[in-house]
XYZ file of C-alpha atoms in Angstrom:
436
model
C 124.597 99.854 82.348
C 125.511 101.719 79.320
C 122.708 100.549 77.271
C 120.221 101.667 80.219
C 121.745 105.221 80.169
C 121.313 105.412 76.481
C 117.367 104.468 76.992
C 117.181 106.917 79.731
C 118.466 109.636 77.629
C 116.320 108.646 74.677
C 113.313 108.587 76.838
C 113.703 111.498 79.579
C 116.529 113.472 77.932
C 115.782 117.422 77.840
C 115.383 117.784 74.447
C 111.846 117.674 72.880
C 110.433 114.437 71.819
C 110.197 114.362 68.069
C 107.122 113.468 65.955
C 108.248 109.919 65.241
C 108.876 109.079 68.967
C 106.147 106.724 70.684
C 107.381 106.223 74.216
C 108.235 102.737 73.513
C 111.693 103.075 74.482
C 110.778 104.251 77.841
C 108.774 101.366 78.767
C 111.832 99.303 77.550
C 113.802 101.524 80.000
C 111.384 100.378 82.867
C 111.112 96.856 81.915
C 115.290 96.599 82.080
C 114.946 98.272 85.522
C 112.479 95.935 86.831
C 114.508 92.919 85.616
C 117.701 94.376 87.159
C 116.007 94.410 90.610
C 114.667 90.947 89.987
C 118.201 89.401 89.082
C 119.156 90.935 92.648
C 121.313 93.751 91.350
C 121.729 96.650 93.864
C 120.017 94.840 96.941
C 120.165 97.647 99.340
C 118.377 100.416 97.005
C 115.711 97.486 96.108
C 115.153 96.770 99.794
C 114.297 99.825 100.334
C 112.500 100.859 97.421
C 108.760 100.609 97.074
C 107.085 97.571 96.135
C 107.126 96.540 92.363
C 103.631 94.518 92.371
C 100.843 96.724 90.493
C 96.918 95.997 90.604
C 96.247 94.753 87.198
C 93.708 97.910 86.753
C 93.160 101.359 88.599
C 90.593 100.057 91.073
C 89.059 103.149 91.807
C 88.649 103.866 88.265
C 87.027 100.643 87.403
C 84.876 100.720 90.354
C 83.468 104.201 89.023
C 82.638 102.663 85.665
C 81.093 99.310 87.111
C 79.029 101.534 89.668
C 77.708 103.493 86.606
C 77.061 100.522 84.596
C 75.212 98.815 87.488
C 72.882 102.041 88.021
C 72.283 102.149 84.440
C 71.258 98.416 84.385
C 68.890 98.707 87.008
C 67.418 101.992 85.400
C 67.347 100.356 82.017
C 64.804 97.563 83.453
C 62.858 100.146 85.232
C 62.385 102.245 82.611
C 61.773 99.460 80.028
C 59.802 97.006 81.384
C 56.276 99.004 80.922
C 57.296 98.624 77.082
C 56.005 95.183 77.074
C 52.585 96.727 76.903
C 53.287 98.884 74.094
C 51.749 97.672 70.528
C 54.784 99.341 68.986
C 57.341 96.517 70.195
C 54.860 93.401 71.620
C 57.775 91.945 73.723
C 58.310 90.633 77.149
C 58.805 92.857 80.153
C 62.224 91.615 80.340
C 62.979 92.140 76.540
C 65.448 95.314 76.785
C 66.946 94.033 79.805
C 67.957 90.810 78.389
C 69.391 92.767 75.310
C 71.158 95.199 77.593
C 73.005 92.491 79.458
C 73.821 90.651 76.049
C 75.375 94.008 74.853
C 77.277 94.394 78.052
C 78.790 90.780 77.836
C 79.965 91.110 74.145
C 81.385 95.120 75.392
C 83.469 93.881 78.235
C 84.880 91.045 76.270
C 85.924 93.420 73.610
C 87.414 95.746 76.302
C 89.326 93.043 77.965
C 90.962 91.990 74.676
C 91.749 96.106 74.004
C 93.117 95.842 77.311
C 95.953 93.734 76.401
C 97.040 95.636 73.469
C 99.975 98.017 74.066
C 99.279 101.637 73.379
C 102.348 101.482 70.893
C 100.121 98.834 69.087
C 96.921 101.131 68.982
C 98.885 103.849 67.559
C 100.052 102.083 64.623
C 96.414 100.818 64.367
C 95.221 104.278 64.714
C 95.039 105.140 60.672
C 93.517 101.345 59.671
C 90.835 101.882 62.716
C 89.626 105.105 61.655
C 89.705 103.884 57.893
C 87.421 101.208 58.991
C 85.171 103.355 60.945
C 84.931 105.515 57.732
C 83.973 102.599 55.849
C 81.189 101.498 57.863
C 79.644 105.231 57.871
C 79.486 104.374 53.953
C 78.034 101.010 54.009
C 75.506 102.068 56.638
C 73.921 104.511 53.868
C 73.633 101.850 51.180
C 69.978 100.557 50.422
C 69.304 97.510 51.871
C 72.206 97.257 54.348
C 71.540 100.099 56.782
C 68.667 100.002 59.173
C 66.355 102.932 59.747
C 64.351 103.885 63.031
C 62.241 106.955 63.227
C 63.642 108.538 60.264
C 67.300 108.077 60.610
C 69.526 105.370 58.995
C 72.318 104.839 61.391
C 72.522 101.153 62.207
C 73.692 97.776 60.326
C 71.774 94.806 61.595
C 73.900 92.022 62.933
C 71.933 89.655 64.270
C 72.389 89.874 68.146
C 73.527 93.340 67.861
C 72.756 96.525 65.493
C 76.205 98.072 64.842
C 75.935 101.723 64.911
C 78.938 103.171 62.869
C 78.737 106.846 64.143
C 79.405 105.321 67.691
C 82.747 103.442 66.764
C 83.795 106.476 64.844
C 84.238 108.491 68.225
C 86.932 105.657 69.314
C 88.468 106.043 66.084
C 88.490 109.788 66.027
C 90.228 109.627 69.629
C 93.045 107.446 68.215
C 93.301 109.132 64.973
C 93.591 112.651 66.409
C 96.225 111.753 69.084
C 98.178 110.083 66.496
C 97.697 112.982 63.515
C 98.597 115.664 66.694
C 101.752 113.618 67.365
C 102.792 113.301 63.773
C 102.156 116.619 63.182
C 103.616 118.157 66.550
C 106.081 120.504 64.323
C 103.219 121.823 62.101
C 100.951 122.714 64.855
C 101.141 126.415 64.081
C 100.654 126.167 60.451
C 97.363 126.025 59.076
C 98.135 124.033 55.813
C 99.579 121.434 57.357
C 98.679 121.213 61.094
C 95.157 121.852 60.664
C 93.819 121.435 56.999
C 94.278 117.869 56.774
C 92.141 117.235 59.536
C 89.712 119.414 58.731
C 89.237 117.708 55.716
C 88.808 114.406 57.521
C 86.198 116.037 59.718
C 84.231 117.313 56.594
C 84.069 113.898 55.134
C 82.663 112.512 58.456
C 80.399 115.365 58.772
C 78.740 114.645 55.129
C 78.533 111.181 55.917
C 76.803 111.814 59.328
C 74.657 114.334 58.256
C 72.882 111.987 55.479
C 72.125 109.451 58.045
C 71.235 112.297 59.872
C 73.150 112.451 63.009
C 74.321 115.890 63.905
C 74.466 115.145 67.541
C 77.273 112.380 67.176
C 79.113 114.702 64.292
C 79.425 117.490 67.257
C 80.711 114.986 69.614
C 83.166 114.089 67.163
C 84.328 117.613 65.994
C 84.617 118.709 69.836
C 86.851 115.280 70.158
C 89.285 116.108 67.504
C 89.310 119.840 68.215
C 89.861 119.261 71.649
C 92.648 116.810 70.802
C 94.379 119.503 68.520
C 93.852 121.976 71.206
C 95.612 119.899 73.926
C 98.367 119.106 71.260
C 99.430 122.530 71.358
C 97.662 123.911 68.154
C 98.254 127.714 67.781
C 95.762 129.504 70.046
C 94.520 132.408 67.703
C 94.134 129.539 64.817
C 92.144 127.447 66.998
C 89.677 130.324 68.163
C 89.105 131.245 64.467
C 88.415 127.750 63.515
C 86.217 127.098 66.418
C 84.151 130.543 65.410
C 84.042 128.988 61.975
C 82.806 125.267 62.717
C 80.109 127.231 65.157
C 78.897 129.214 62.055
C 78.726 125.835 60.175
C 76.476 124.207 62.743
C 74.155 127.139 63.373
C 73.827 127.429 59.661
C 73.177 123.248 59.399
C 70.234 123.942 61.992
C 68.887 126.996 60.606
C 68.356 125.418 56.896
C 66.524 122.590 58.609
C 62.990 123.402 59.247
C 62.256 120.785 61.730
C 65.997 121.276 63.481
C 64.719 125.045 63.721
C 61.396 124.018 64.944
C 63.262 122.059 67.857
C 65.237 124.727 68.790
C 62.127 127.325 68.797
C 60.040 124.833 71.034
C 62.868 124.323 73.261
C 62.775 127.926 74.011
C 59.067 127.731 75.219
C 58.152 124.222 75.766
C 54.930 124.748 78.032
C 52.983 126.655 75.421
C 50.084 124.316 74.240
C 51.645 123.720 70.697
C 55.444 123.281 71.950
C 53.945 120.933 74.340
C 52.013 118.626 72.494
C 54.712 118.962 69.580
C 58.200 119.410 69.204
C 58.743 119.805 73.194
C 56.824 116.694 73.922
C 59.460 114.723 75.276
C 61.471 117.972 77.105
C 58.224 118.922 79.101
C 57.454 115.056 80.289
C 61.108 115.098 81.233
C 60.854 118.023 83.228
C 57.472 116.657 84.723
C 59.678 113.466 85.749
C 62.162 115.675 87.575
C 59.608 117.439 89.262
C 57.666 114.789 90.477
C 61.394 113.247 91.773
C 61.754 116.113 94.069
C 64.678 115.321 96.681
C 64.704 111.676 97.122
C 62.292 110.093 94.580
C 59.168 108.615 94.444
C 61.004 105.063 94.763
C 62.438 102.581 92.441
C 60.013 101.299 89.940
C 57.371 104.032 90.792
C 57.874 106.370 87.958
C 54.722 107.558 85.971
C 56.665 109.082 82.955
C 57.903 105.833 81.815
C 54.455 104.698 81.260
C 54.166 105.767 77.863
C 54.226 109.292 78.251
C 58.151 110.228 78.087
C 59.439 108.669 74.592
C 62.768 106.916 74.873
C 62.784 106.646 78.412
C 65.242 103.942 78.385
C 67.991 105.499 75.923
C 68.375 109.258 75.618
C 66.069 110.323 78.696
C 66.799 107.711 81.086
C 68.266 110.310 83.425
C 64.784 111.592 83.705
C 63.461 108.584 84.732
C 66.330 108.228 87.476
C 65.749 111.742 88.558
C 61.792 110.754 89.162
C 62.739 107.528 91.098
C 65.642 108.505 92.824
C 65.391 112.326 93.345
C 67.973 115.059 93.244
C 69.988 112.680 95.428
C 70.081 109.948 92.732
C 70.838 112.622 89.900
C 73.786 114.152 91.866
C 75.163 110.982 92.789
C 75.499 110.225 88.818
C 76.734 113.386 88.186
C 79.193 113.314 90.680
C 80.371 110.073 89.422
C 81.038 111.342 85.961
C 82.529 114.149 87.348
C 85.352 111.864 88.951
C 85.556 109.415 85.714
C 86.303 112.865 83.222
C 88.564 114.248 85.883
C 90.781 110.946 86.605
C 90.781 110.675 82.884
C 92.605 113.904 82.401
C 94.741 112.842 85.525
C 95.901 109.590 83.617
C 96.597 111.736 80.477
C 98.684 114.311 82.362
C 100.639 111.324 83.749
C 101.461 110.194 80.250
C 102.499 113.604 78.877
C 104.969 114.258 81.913
C 106.353 110.912 81.000
C 106.833 111.851 77.394
C 104.202 109.620 76.123
C 102.417 112.206 74.146
C 100.190 109.748 71.975
C 99.114 107.912 75.340
C 98.510 111.100 76.926
C 96.241 112.601 74.405
C 94.219 109.429 74.322
C 93.307 109.575 77.830
C 92.418 113.032 77.844
C 90.364 112.548 74.778
C 88.646 109.968 75.763
C 87.862 112.216 79.291
C 86.652 114.851 76.735
C 84.619 112.687 75.039
C 82.526 111.160 78.275
C 82.279 114.737 79.498
C 81.161 116.551 76.940
C 78.139 113.822 75.830
C 77.258 113.651 79.292
C 76.745 117.365 79.731
C 75.187 117.240 76.426
C 72.439 114.155 77.654
C 72.051 116.001 80.813
C 71.663 119.343 79.724
C 68.962 118.132 77.289
C 67.153 116.116 79.671
C 66.716 119.064 82.220
C 65.925 121.332 79.498
C 69.310 123.326 79.629
C 70.188 122.568 76.070
C 67.704 121.835 72.771
C 66.759 118.299 72.589
C 68.849 116.070 71.020
C 69.476 112.445 70.619
C 72.303 111.572 72.367
C 72.788 108.515 75.027
C 73.930 108.970 78.578
C 77.839 107.250 78.406
C 77.837 103.577 80.436
C 74.216 104.052 81.356
C 71.527 104.149 78.436
C 70.131 101.306 76.706
C 72.233 100.830 73.387
C 74.483 98.167 72.396
C 76.679 100.318 70.003
C 77.280 103.216 72.467
C 78.034 100.560 75.174
C 80.810 98.985 73.117
C 82.296 101.822 72.181
C 82.583 103.524 75.785
C 83.876 100.503 77.412
C 86.483 99.902 74.602
C 87.641 103.560 75.188
C 87.551 102.897 79.058
C 89.859 99.817 78.097
C 92.129 101.845 76.515
C 92.149 104.257 79.183
C 92.988 101.750 81.638
C 95.691 100.286 79.453
C 97.498 103.776 79.662
C 97.117 104.295 83.364
C 98.704 100.771 83.664
C 101.698 101.633 81.314
C 102.299 104.715 83.099
C 102.293 103.231 86.587
C 104.818 100.499 85.646
C 107.060 103.405 84.305
C 106.651 105.384 87.497
C 107.145 102.507 89.470
C 110.287 101.415 87.844
C 111.619 104.815 88.271
C 110.720 105.439 91.592
C 107.980 108.054 91.357
C 105.180 108.275 93.662
C 101.854 107.885 91.564
C 100.061 109.928 94.027
C 102.157 112.755 92.907
C 100.225 113.093 89.531
C 96.855 112.829 91.125
C 94.454 115.176 93.116
């Protein structure tokens, strides 16, 4: 019993955890309590306690993820079936569906493996995962290795899958930023020790991504990193100044790039003749698709815009096809599902932090931030609220690397939730107290 008390003080004592604490001691304490109850100690208390059996995963969260994946699979097939007629592809009508299903199979297998890895192991692996993703960003730029599409060199061909390192870097950044924040907890108010190292790392990533070029992925990665630093307790005034500086850098990058600048101007007036047939061609046809869908859509498979009018209908603009075929009702359903998913991720993060599992909590909230921001950008681009940018809709768009990285992140999120609930149940804490 004295050993359990020491574990309790180490895990849930009144003092703030140091930057070296990982939360493993708390899980060990939970395991000890479960072991004691299984041995029959304190039978009266155990008899009145809540059941110790737990489902392997968070059922509602998994259901929402599967719903988005299934809706996305149906829409990928619907949006891509007409591409068989295009001389650019010259493929079977089911080509993109089969490749999407193959990508899903690989992604689910990787996610299943990732779910088995304890969060403490992910914390130790975080720097190595980050370095590996950084190396891949360099490899993709090597002549003869990286594959170029539409002027962008972002993929490494691996036979069954074209690997996009920028997508894996999103997962790596969530892990690394959470690890960095925990290690530097004592220096969050210090520019030189609390922010500058992360800024240098983000600068290196930015250079490599802009060489591809992939400004959209860089923007998402910056938001993930800055968001985790903010949630980790970085000084508010310092954060505001840095955010302003980063915004200025993005504006400068856009202004110094003529084609990016033209895209911004086209976004401001997409219906002028020059823009509608030029830089705003995708946006104008996306808006036409939403307009045709009205309240309940023209019916599944009935889209006209996917018939070679709307480019990238099965990837970046899949929501426009969904809006045309299923209407506002279908779009609203997808938005609500994403809202619930992001909300649940932040709830899981709040649970972990309340249990002094800071690294796990920051991971969960980082995943929620990533999916929320990328969904907001994709929906905003498709509906004309934001300038056109090539970012997929998480869990729905066609794209093997994006699906792999997103489901990997979801698996880690589910692992955080699993460890939270094991610990709370062992301590007699009602899980529902942290929800809602």
